[in-house]
PDB file of N, CA and C in Angstrom:
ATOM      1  N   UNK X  28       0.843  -1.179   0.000  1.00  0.00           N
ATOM      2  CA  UNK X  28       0.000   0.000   0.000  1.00  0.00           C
ATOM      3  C   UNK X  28       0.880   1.230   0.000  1.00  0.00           C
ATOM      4  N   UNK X  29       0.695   2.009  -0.657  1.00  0.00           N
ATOM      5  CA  UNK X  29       1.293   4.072  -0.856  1.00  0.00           C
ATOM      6  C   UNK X  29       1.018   4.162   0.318  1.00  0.00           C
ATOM      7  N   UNK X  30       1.978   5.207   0.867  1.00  0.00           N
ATOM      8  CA  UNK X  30       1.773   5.781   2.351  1.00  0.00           C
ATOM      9  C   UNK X  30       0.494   6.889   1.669  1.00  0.00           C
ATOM     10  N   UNK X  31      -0.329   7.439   2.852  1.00  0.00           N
ATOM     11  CA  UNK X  31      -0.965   8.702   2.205  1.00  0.00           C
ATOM     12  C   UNK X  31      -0.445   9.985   2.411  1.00  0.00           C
ATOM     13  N   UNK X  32      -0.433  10.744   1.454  1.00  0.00           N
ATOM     14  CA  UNK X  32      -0.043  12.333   1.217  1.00  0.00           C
ATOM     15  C   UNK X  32       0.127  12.792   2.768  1.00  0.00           C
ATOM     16  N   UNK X  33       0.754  13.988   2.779  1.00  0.00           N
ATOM     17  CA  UNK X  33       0.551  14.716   4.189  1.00  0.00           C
ATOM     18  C   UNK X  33      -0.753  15.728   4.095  1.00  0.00           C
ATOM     19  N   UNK X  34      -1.450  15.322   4.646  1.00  0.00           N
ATOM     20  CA  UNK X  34      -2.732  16.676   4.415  1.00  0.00           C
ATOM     21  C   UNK X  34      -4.049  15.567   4.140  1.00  0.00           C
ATOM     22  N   UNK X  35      -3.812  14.404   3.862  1.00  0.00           N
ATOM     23  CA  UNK X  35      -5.188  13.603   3.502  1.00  0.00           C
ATOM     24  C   UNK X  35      -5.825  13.738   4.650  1.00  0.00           C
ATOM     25  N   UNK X  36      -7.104  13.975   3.905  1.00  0.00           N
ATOM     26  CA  UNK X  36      -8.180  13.771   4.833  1.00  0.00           C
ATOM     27  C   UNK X  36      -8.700  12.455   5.081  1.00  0.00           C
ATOM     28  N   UNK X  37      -8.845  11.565   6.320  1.00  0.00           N
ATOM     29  CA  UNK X  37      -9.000  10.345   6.710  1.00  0.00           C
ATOM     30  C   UNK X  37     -10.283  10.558   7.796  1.00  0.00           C
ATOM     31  N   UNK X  38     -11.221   9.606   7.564  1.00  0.00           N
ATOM     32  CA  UNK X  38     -12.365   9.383   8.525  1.00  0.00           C
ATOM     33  C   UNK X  38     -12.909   8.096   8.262  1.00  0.00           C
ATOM     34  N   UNK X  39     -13.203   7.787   9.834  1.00  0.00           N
ATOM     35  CA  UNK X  39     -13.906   6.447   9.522  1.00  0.00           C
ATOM     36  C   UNK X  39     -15.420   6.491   9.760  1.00  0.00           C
ATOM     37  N   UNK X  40     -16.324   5.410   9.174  1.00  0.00           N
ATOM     38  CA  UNK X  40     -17.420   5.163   8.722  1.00  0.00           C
ATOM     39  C   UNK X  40     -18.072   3.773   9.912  1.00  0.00           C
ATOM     40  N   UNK X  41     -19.323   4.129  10.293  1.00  0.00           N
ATOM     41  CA  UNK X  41     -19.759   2.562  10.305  1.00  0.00           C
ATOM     42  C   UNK X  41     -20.488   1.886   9.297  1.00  0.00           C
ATOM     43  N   UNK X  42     -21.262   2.506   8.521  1.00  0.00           N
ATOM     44  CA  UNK X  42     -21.721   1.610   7.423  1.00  0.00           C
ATOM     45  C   UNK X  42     -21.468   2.051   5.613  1.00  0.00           C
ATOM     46  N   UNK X  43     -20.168   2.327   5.610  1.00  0.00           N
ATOM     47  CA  UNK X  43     -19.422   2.528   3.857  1.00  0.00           C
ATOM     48  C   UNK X  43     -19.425   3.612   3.457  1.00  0.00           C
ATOM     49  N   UNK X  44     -18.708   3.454   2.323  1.00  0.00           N
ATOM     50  CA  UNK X  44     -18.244   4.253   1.261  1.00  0.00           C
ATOM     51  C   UNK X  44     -18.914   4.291  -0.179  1.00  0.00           C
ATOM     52  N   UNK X  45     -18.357   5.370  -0.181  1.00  0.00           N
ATOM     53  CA  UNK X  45     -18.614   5.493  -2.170  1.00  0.00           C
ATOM     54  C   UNK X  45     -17.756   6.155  -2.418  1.00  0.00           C
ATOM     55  N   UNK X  46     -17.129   5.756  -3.742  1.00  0.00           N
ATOM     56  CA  UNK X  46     -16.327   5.795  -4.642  1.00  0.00           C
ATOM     57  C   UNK X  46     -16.813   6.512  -5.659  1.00  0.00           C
ATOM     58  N   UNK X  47     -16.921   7.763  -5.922  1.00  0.00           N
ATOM     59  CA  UNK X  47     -17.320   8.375  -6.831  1.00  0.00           C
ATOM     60  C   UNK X  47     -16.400   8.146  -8.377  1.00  0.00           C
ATOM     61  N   UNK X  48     -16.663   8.287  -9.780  1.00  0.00           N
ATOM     62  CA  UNK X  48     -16.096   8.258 -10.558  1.00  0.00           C
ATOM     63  C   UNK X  48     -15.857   9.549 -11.129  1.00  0.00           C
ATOM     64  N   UNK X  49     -14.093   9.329 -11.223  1.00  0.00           N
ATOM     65  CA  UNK X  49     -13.624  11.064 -11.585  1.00  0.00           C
ATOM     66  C   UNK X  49     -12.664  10.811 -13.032  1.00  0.00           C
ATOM     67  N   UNK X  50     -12.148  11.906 -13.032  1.00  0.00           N
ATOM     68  CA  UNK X  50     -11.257  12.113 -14.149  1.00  0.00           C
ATOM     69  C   UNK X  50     -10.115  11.726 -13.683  1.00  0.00           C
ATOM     70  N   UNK X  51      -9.104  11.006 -14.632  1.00  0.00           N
ATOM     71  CA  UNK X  51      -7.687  10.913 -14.451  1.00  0.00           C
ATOM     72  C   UNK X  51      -6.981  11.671 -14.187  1.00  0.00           C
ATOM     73  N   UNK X  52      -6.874  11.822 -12.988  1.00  0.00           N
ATOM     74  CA  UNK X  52      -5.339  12.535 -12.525  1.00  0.00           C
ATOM     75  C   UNK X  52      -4.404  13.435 -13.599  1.00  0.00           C
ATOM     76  N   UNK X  53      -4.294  14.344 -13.013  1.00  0.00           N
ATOM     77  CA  UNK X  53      -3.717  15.394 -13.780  1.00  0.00           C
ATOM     78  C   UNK X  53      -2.070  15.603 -13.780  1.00  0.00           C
ATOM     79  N   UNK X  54      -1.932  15.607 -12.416  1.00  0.00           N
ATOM     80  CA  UNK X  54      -0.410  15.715 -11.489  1.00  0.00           C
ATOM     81  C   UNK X  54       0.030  14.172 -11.885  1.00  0.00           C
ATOM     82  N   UNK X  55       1.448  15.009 -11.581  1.00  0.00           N
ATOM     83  CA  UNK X  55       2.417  13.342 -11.968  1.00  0.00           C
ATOM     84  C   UNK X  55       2.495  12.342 -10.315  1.00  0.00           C
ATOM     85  N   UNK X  56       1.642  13.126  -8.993  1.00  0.00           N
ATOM     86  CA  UNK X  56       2.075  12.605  -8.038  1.00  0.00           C
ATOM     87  C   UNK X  56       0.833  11.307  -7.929  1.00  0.00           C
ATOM     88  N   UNK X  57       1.025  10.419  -7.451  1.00  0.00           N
ATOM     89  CA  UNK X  57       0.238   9.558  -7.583  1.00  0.00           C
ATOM     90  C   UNK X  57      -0.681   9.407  -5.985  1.00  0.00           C
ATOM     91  N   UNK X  58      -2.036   9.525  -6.309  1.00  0.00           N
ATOM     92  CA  UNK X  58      -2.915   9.417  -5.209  1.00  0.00           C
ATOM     93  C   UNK X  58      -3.564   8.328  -5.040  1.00  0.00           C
ATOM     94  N   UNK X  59      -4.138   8.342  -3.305  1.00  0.00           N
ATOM     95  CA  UNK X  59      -4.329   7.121  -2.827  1.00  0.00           C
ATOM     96  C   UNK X  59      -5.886   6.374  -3.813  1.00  0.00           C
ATOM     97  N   UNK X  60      -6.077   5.262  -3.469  1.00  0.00           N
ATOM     98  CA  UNK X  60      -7.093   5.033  -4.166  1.00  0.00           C
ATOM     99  C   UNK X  60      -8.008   4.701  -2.678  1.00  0.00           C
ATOM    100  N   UNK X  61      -9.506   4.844  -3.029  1.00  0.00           N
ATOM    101  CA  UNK X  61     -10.329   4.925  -1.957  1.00  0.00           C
ATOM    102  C   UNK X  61     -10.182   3.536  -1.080  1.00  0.00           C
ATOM    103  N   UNK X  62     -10.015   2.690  -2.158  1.00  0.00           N
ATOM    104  CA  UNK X  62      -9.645   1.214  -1.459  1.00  0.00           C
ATOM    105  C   UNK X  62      -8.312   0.801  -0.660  1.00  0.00           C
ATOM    106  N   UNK X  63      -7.373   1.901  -1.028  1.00  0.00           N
ATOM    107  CA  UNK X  63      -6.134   1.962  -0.034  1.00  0.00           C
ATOM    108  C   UNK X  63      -6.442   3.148   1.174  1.00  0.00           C
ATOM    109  N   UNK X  64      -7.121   3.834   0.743  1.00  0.00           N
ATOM    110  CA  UNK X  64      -7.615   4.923   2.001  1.00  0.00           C
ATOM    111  C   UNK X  64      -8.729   4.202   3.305  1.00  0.00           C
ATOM    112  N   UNK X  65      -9.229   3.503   3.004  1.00  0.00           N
ATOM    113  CA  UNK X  65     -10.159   2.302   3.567  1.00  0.00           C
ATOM    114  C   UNK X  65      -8.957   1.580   4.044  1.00  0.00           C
ATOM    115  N   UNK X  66      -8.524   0.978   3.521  1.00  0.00           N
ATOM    116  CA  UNK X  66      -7.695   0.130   4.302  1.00  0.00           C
ATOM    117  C   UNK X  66      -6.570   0.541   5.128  1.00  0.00           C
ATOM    118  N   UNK X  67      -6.005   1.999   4.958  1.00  0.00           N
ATOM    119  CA  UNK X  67      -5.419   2.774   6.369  1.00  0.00           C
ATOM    120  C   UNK X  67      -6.227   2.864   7.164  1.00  0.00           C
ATOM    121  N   UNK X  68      -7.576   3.400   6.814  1.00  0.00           N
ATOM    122  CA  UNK X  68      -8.679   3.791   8.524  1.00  0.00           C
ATOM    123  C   UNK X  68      -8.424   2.277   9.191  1.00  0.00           C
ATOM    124  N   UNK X  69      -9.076   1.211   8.543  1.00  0.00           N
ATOM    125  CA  UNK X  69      -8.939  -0.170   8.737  1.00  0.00           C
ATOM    126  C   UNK X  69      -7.826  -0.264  10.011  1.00  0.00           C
ATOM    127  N   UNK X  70      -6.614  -0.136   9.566  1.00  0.00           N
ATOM    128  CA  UNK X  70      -5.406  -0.248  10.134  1.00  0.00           C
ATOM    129  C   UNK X  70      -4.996   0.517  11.756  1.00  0.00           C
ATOM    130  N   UNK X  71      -5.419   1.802  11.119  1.00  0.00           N
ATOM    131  CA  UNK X  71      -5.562   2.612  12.366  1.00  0.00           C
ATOM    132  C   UNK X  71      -6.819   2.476  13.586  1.00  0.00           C
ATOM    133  N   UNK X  72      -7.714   2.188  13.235  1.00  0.00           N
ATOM    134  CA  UNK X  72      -8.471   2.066  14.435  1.00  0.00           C
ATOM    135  C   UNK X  72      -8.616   0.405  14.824  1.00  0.00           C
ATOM    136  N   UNK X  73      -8.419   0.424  16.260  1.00  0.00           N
ATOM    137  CA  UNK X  73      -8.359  -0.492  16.934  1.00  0.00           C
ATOM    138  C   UNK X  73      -9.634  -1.559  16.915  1.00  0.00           C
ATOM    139  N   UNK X  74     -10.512  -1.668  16.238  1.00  0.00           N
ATOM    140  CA  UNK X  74     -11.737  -2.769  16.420  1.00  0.00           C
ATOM    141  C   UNK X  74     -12.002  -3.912  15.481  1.00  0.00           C
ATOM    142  N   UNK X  75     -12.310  -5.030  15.638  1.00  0.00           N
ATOM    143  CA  UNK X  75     -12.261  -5.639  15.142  1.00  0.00           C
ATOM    144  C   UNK X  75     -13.289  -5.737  14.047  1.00  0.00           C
ATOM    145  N   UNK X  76     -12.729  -6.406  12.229  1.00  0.00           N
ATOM    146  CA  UNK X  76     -12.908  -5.734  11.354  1.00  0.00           C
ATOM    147  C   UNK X  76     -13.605  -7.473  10.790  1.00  0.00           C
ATOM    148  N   UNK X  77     -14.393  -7.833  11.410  1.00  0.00           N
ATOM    149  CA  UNK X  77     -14.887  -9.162  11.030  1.00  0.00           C
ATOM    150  C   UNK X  77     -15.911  -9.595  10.007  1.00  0.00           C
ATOM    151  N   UNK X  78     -15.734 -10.195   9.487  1.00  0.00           N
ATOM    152  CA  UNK X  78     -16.721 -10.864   7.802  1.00  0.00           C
ATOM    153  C   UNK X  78     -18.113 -11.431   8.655  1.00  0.00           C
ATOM    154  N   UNK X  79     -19.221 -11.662   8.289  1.00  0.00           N
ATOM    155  CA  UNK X  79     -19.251 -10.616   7.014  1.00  0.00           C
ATOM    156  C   UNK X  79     -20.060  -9.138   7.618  1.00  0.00           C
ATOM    157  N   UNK X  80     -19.989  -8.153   7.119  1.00  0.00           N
ATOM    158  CA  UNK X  80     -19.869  -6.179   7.558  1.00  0.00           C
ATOM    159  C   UNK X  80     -20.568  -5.290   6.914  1.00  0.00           C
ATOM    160  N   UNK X  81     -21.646  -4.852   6.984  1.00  0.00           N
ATOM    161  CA  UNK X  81     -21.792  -3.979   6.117  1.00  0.00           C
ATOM    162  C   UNK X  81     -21.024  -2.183   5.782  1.00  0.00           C
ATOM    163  N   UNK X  82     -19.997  -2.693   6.544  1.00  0.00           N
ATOM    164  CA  UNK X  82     -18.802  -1.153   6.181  1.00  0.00           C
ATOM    165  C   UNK X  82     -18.429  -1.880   4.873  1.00  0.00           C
ATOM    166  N   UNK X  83     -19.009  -1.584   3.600  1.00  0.00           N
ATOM    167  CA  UNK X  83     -18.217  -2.070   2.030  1.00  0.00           C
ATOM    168  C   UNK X  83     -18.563  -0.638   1.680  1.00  0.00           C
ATOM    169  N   UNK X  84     -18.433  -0.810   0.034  1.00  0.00           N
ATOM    170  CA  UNK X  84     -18.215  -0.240  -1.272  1.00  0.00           C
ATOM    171  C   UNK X  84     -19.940   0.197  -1.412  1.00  0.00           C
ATOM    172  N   UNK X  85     -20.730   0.542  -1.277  1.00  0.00           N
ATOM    173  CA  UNK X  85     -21.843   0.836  -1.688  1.00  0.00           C
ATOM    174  C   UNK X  85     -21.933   1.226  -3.064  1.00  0.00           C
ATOM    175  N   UNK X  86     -20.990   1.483  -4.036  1.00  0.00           N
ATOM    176  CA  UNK X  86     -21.205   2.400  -5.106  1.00  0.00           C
ATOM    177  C   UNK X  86     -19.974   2.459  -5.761  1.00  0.00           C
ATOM    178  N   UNK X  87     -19.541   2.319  -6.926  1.00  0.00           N
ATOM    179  CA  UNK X  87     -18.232   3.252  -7.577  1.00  0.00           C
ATOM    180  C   UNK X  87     -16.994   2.324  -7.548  1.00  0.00           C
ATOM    181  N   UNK X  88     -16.192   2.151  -8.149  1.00  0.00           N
ATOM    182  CA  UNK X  88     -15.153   1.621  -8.126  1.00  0.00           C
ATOM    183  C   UNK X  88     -13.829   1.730  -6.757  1.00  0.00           C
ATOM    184  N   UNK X  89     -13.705   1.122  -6.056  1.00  0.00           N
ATOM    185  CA  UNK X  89     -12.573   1.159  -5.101  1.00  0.00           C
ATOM    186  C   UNK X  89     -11.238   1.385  -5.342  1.00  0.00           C
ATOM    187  N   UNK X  90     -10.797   0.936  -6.447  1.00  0.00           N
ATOM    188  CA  UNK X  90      -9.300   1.034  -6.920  1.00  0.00           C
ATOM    189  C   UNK X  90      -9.698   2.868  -7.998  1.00  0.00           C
ATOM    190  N   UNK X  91     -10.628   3.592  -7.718  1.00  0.00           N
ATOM    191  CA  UNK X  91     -10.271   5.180  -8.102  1.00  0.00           C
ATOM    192  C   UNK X  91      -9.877   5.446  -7.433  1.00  0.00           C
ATOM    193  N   UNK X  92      -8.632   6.528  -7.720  1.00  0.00           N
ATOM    194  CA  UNK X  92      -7.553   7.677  -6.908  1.00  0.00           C
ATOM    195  C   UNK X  92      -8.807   8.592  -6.301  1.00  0.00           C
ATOM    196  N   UNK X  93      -8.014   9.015  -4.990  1.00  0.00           N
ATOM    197  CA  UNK X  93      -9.301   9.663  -4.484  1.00  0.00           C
ATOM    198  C   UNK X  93      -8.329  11.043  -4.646  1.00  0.00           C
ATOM    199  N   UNK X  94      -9.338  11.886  -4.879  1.00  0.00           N
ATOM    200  CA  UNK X  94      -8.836  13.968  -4.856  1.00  0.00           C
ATOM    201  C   UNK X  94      -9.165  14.172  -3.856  1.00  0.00           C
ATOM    202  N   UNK X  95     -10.481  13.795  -3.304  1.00  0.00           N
ATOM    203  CA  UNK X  95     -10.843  14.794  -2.340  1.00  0.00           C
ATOM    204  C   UNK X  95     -11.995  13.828  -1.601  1.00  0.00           C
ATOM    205  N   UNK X  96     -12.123  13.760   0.000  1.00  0.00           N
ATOM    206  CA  UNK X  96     -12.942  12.849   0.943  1.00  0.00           C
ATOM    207  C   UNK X  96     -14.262  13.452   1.702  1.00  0.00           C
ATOM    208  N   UNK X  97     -15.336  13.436   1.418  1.00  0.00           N
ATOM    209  CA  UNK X  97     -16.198  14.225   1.963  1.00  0.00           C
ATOM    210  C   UNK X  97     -17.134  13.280   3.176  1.00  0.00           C
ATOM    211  N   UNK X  98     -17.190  13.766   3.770  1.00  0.00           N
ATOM    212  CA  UNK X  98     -17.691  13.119   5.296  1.00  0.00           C
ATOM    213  C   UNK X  98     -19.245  13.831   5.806  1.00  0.00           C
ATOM    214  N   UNK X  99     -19.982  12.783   5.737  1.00  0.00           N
ATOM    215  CA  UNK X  99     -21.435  12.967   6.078  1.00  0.00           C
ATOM    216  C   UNK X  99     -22.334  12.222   6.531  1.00  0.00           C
ATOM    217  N   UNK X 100     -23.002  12.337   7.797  1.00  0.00           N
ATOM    218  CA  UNK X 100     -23.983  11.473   7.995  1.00  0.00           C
ATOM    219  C   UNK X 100     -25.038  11.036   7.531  1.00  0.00           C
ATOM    220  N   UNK X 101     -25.484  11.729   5.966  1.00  0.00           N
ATOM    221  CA  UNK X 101     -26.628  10.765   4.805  1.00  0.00           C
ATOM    222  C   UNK X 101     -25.947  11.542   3.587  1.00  0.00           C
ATOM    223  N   UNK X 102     -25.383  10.266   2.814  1.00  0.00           N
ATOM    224  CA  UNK X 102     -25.514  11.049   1.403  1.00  0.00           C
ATOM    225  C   UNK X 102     -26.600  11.119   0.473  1.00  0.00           C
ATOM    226  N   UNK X 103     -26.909  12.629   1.063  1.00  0.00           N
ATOM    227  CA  UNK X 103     -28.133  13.056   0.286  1.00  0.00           C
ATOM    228  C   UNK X 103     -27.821  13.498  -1.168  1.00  0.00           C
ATOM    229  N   UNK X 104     -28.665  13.735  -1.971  1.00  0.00           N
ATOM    230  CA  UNK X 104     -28.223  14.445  -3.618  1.00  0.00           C
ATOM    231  C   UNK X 104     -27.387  15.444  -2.922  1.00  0.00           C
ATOM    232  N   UNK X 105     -27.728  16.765  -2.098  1.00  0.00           N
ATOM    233  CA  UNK X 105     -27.113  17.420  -2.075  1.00  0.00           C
ATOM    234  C   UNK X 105     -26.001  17.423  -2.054  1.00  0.00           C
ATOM    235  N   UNK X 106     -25.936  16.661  -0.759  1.00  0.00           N
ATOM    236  CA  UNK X 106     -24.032  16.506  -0.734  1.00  0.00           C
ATOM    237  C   UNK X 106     -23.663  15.771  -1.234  1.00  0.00           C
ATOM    238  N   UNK X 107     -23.911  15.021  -2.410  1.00  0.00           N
ATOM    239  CA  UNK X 107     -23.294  14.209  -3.457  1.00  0.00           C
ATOM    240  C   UNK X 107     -22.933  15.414  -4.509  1.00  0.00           C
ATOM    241  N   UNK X 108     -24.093  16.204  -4.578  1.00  0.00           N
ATOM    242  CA  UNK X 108     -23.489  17.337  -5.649  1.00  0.00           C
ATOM    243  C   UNK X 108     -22.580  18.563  -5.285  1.00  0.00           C
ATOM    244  N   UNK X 109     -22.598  18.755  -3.821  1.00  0.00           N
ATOM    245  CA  UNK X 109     -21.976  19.515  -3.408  1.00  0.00           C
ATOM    246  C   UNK X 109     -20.167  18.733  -3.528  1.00  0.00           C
ATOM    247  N   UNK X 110     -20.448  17.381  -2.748  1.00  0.00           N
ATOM    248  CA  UNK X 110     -19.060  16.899  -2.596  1.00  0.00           C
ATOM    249  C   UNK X 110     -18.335  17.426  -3.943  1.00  0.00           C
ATOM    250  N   UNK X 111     -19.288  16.716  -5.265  1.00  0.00           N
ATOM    251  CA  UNK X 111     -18.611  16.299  -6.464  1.00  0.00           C
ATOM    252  C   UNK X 111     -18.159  17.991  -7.283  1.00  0.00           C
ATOM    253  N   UNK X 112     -19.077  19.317  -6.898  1.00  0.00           N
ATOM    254  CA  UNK X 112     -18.361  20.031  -6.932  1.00  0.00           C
ATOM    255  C   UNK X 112     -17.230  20.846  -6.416  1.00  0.00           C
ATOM    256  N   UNK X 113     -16.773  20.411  -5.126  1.00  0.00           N
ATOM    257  CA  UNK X 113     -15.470  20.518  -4.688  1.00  0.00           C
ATOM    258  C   UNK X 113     -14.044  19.622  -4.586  1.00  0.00           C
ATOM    259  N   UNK X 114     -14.872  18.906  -5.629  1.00  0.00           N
ATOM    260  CA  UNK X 114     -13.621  17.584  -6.406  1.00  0.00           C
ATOM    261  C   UNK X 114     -13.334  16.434  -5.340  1.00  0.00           C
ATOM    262  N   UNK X 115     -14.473  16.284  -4.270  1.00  0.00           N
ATOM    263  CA  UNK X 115     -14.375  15.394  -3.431  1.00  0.00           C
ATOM    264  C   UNK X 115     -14.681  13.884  -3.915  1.00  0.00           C
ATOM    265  N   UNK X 116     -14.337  12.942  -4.555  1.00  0.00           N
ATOM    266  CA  UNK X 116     -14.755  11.855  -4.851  1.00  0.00           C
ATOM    267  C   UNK X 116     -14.741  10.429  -4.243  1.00  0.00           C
ATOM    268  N   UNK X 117     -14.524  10.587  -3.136  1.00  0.00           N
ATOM    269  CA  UNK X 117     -15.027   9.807  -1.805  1.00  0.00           C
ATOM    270  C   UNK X 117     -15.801  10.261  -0.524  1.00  0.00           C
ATOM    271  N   UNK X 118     -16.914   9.280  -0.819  1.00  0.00           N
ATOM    272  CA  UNK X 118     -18.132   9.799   0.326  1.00  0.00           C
ATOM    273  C   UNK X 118     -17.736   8.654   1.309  1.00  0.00           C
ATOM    274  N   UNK X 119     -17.792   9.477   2.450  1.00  0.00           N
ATOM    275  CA  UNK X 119     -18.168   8.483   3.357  1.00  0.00           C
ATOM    276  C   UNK X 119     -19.177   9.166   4.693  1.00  0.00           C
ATOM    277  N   UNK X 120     -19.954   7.943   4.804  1.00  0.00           N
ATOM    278  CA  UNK X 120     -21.254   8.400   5.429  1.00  0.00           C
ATOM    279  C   UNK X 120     -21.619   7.462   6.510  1.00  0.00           C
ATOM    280  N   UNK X 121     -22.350   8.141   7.460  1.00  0.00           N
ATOM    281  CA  UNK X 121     -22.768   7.106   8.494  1.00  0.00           C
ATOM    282  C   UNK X 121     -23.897   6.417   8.341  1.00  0.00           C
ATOM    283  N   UNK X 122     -25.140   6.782   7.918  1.00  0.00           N
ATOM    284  CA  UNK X 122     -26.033   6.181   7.287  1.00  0.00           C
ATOM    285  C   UNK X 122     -26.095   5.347   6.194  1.00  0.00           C
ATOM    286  N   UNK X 123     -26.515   4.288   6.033  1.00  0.00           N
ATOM    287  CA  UNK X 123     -26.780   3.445   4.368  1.00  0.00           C
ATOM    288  C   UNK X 123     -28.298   3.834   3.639  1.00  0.00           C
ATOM    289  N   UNK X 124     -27.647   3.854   2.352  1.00  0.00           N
ATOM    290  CA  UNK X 124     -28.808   4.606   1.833  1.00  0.00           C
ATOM    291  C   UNK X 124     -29.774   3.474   1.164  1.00  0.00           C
ATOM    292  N   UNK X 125     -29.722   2.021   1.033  1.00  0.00           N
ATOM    293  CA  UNK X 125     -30.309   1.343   1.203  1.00  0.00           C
ATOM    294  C   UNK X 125     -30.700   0.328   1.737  1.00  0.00           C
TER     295      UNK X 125
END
């Protein structure tokens, strides 16, 4: 796994993520992908991470580079459109939306 950037934003979830789909990377520096950013929170917090979970992928590809991490307790449209206009392309939320 890439170490992550200095400045990433990291939060953990109890019930998943989404992986929004973005554009290819612009910069030559290479960013984390949501599925390696998941698996640092993973790492860092102390609880046990047992099969089978509903903390998964709700949505979107896991191996996309993430730009930007937006943190919310329902992803509503709004803040799906809000995230996606501040180039945030990882949601993570406390609520499941189905």
């Amino acid at each position: 796994m890439k170490p992550l950037q200095a400045g990433a934003a990291i939060a953990f979830t109890i019930f998943g993520t989404t992986a929004l789909h973005s554009e290819p990377a612009r910069s030559q520096v290479s960013k984390p992908t949501a599925r390696e950013i998941i698996a640092a929170i993973q790492h860092e917090v102390p609880i046990s991470w047992a099969e089978p979970t509903v903390d998964t992928f709700k949505a979107g590809n896991p191996d996309t580079p993430v730009n930007g991490i937006a943190v919310t307790m329902m992803a509503t449209m709004d803040v799906l459109q809000r995230a996606a206009a501040h180039g945030e392309n990882l949601i993570i939320r406390m609520s499941d939306f189905f």
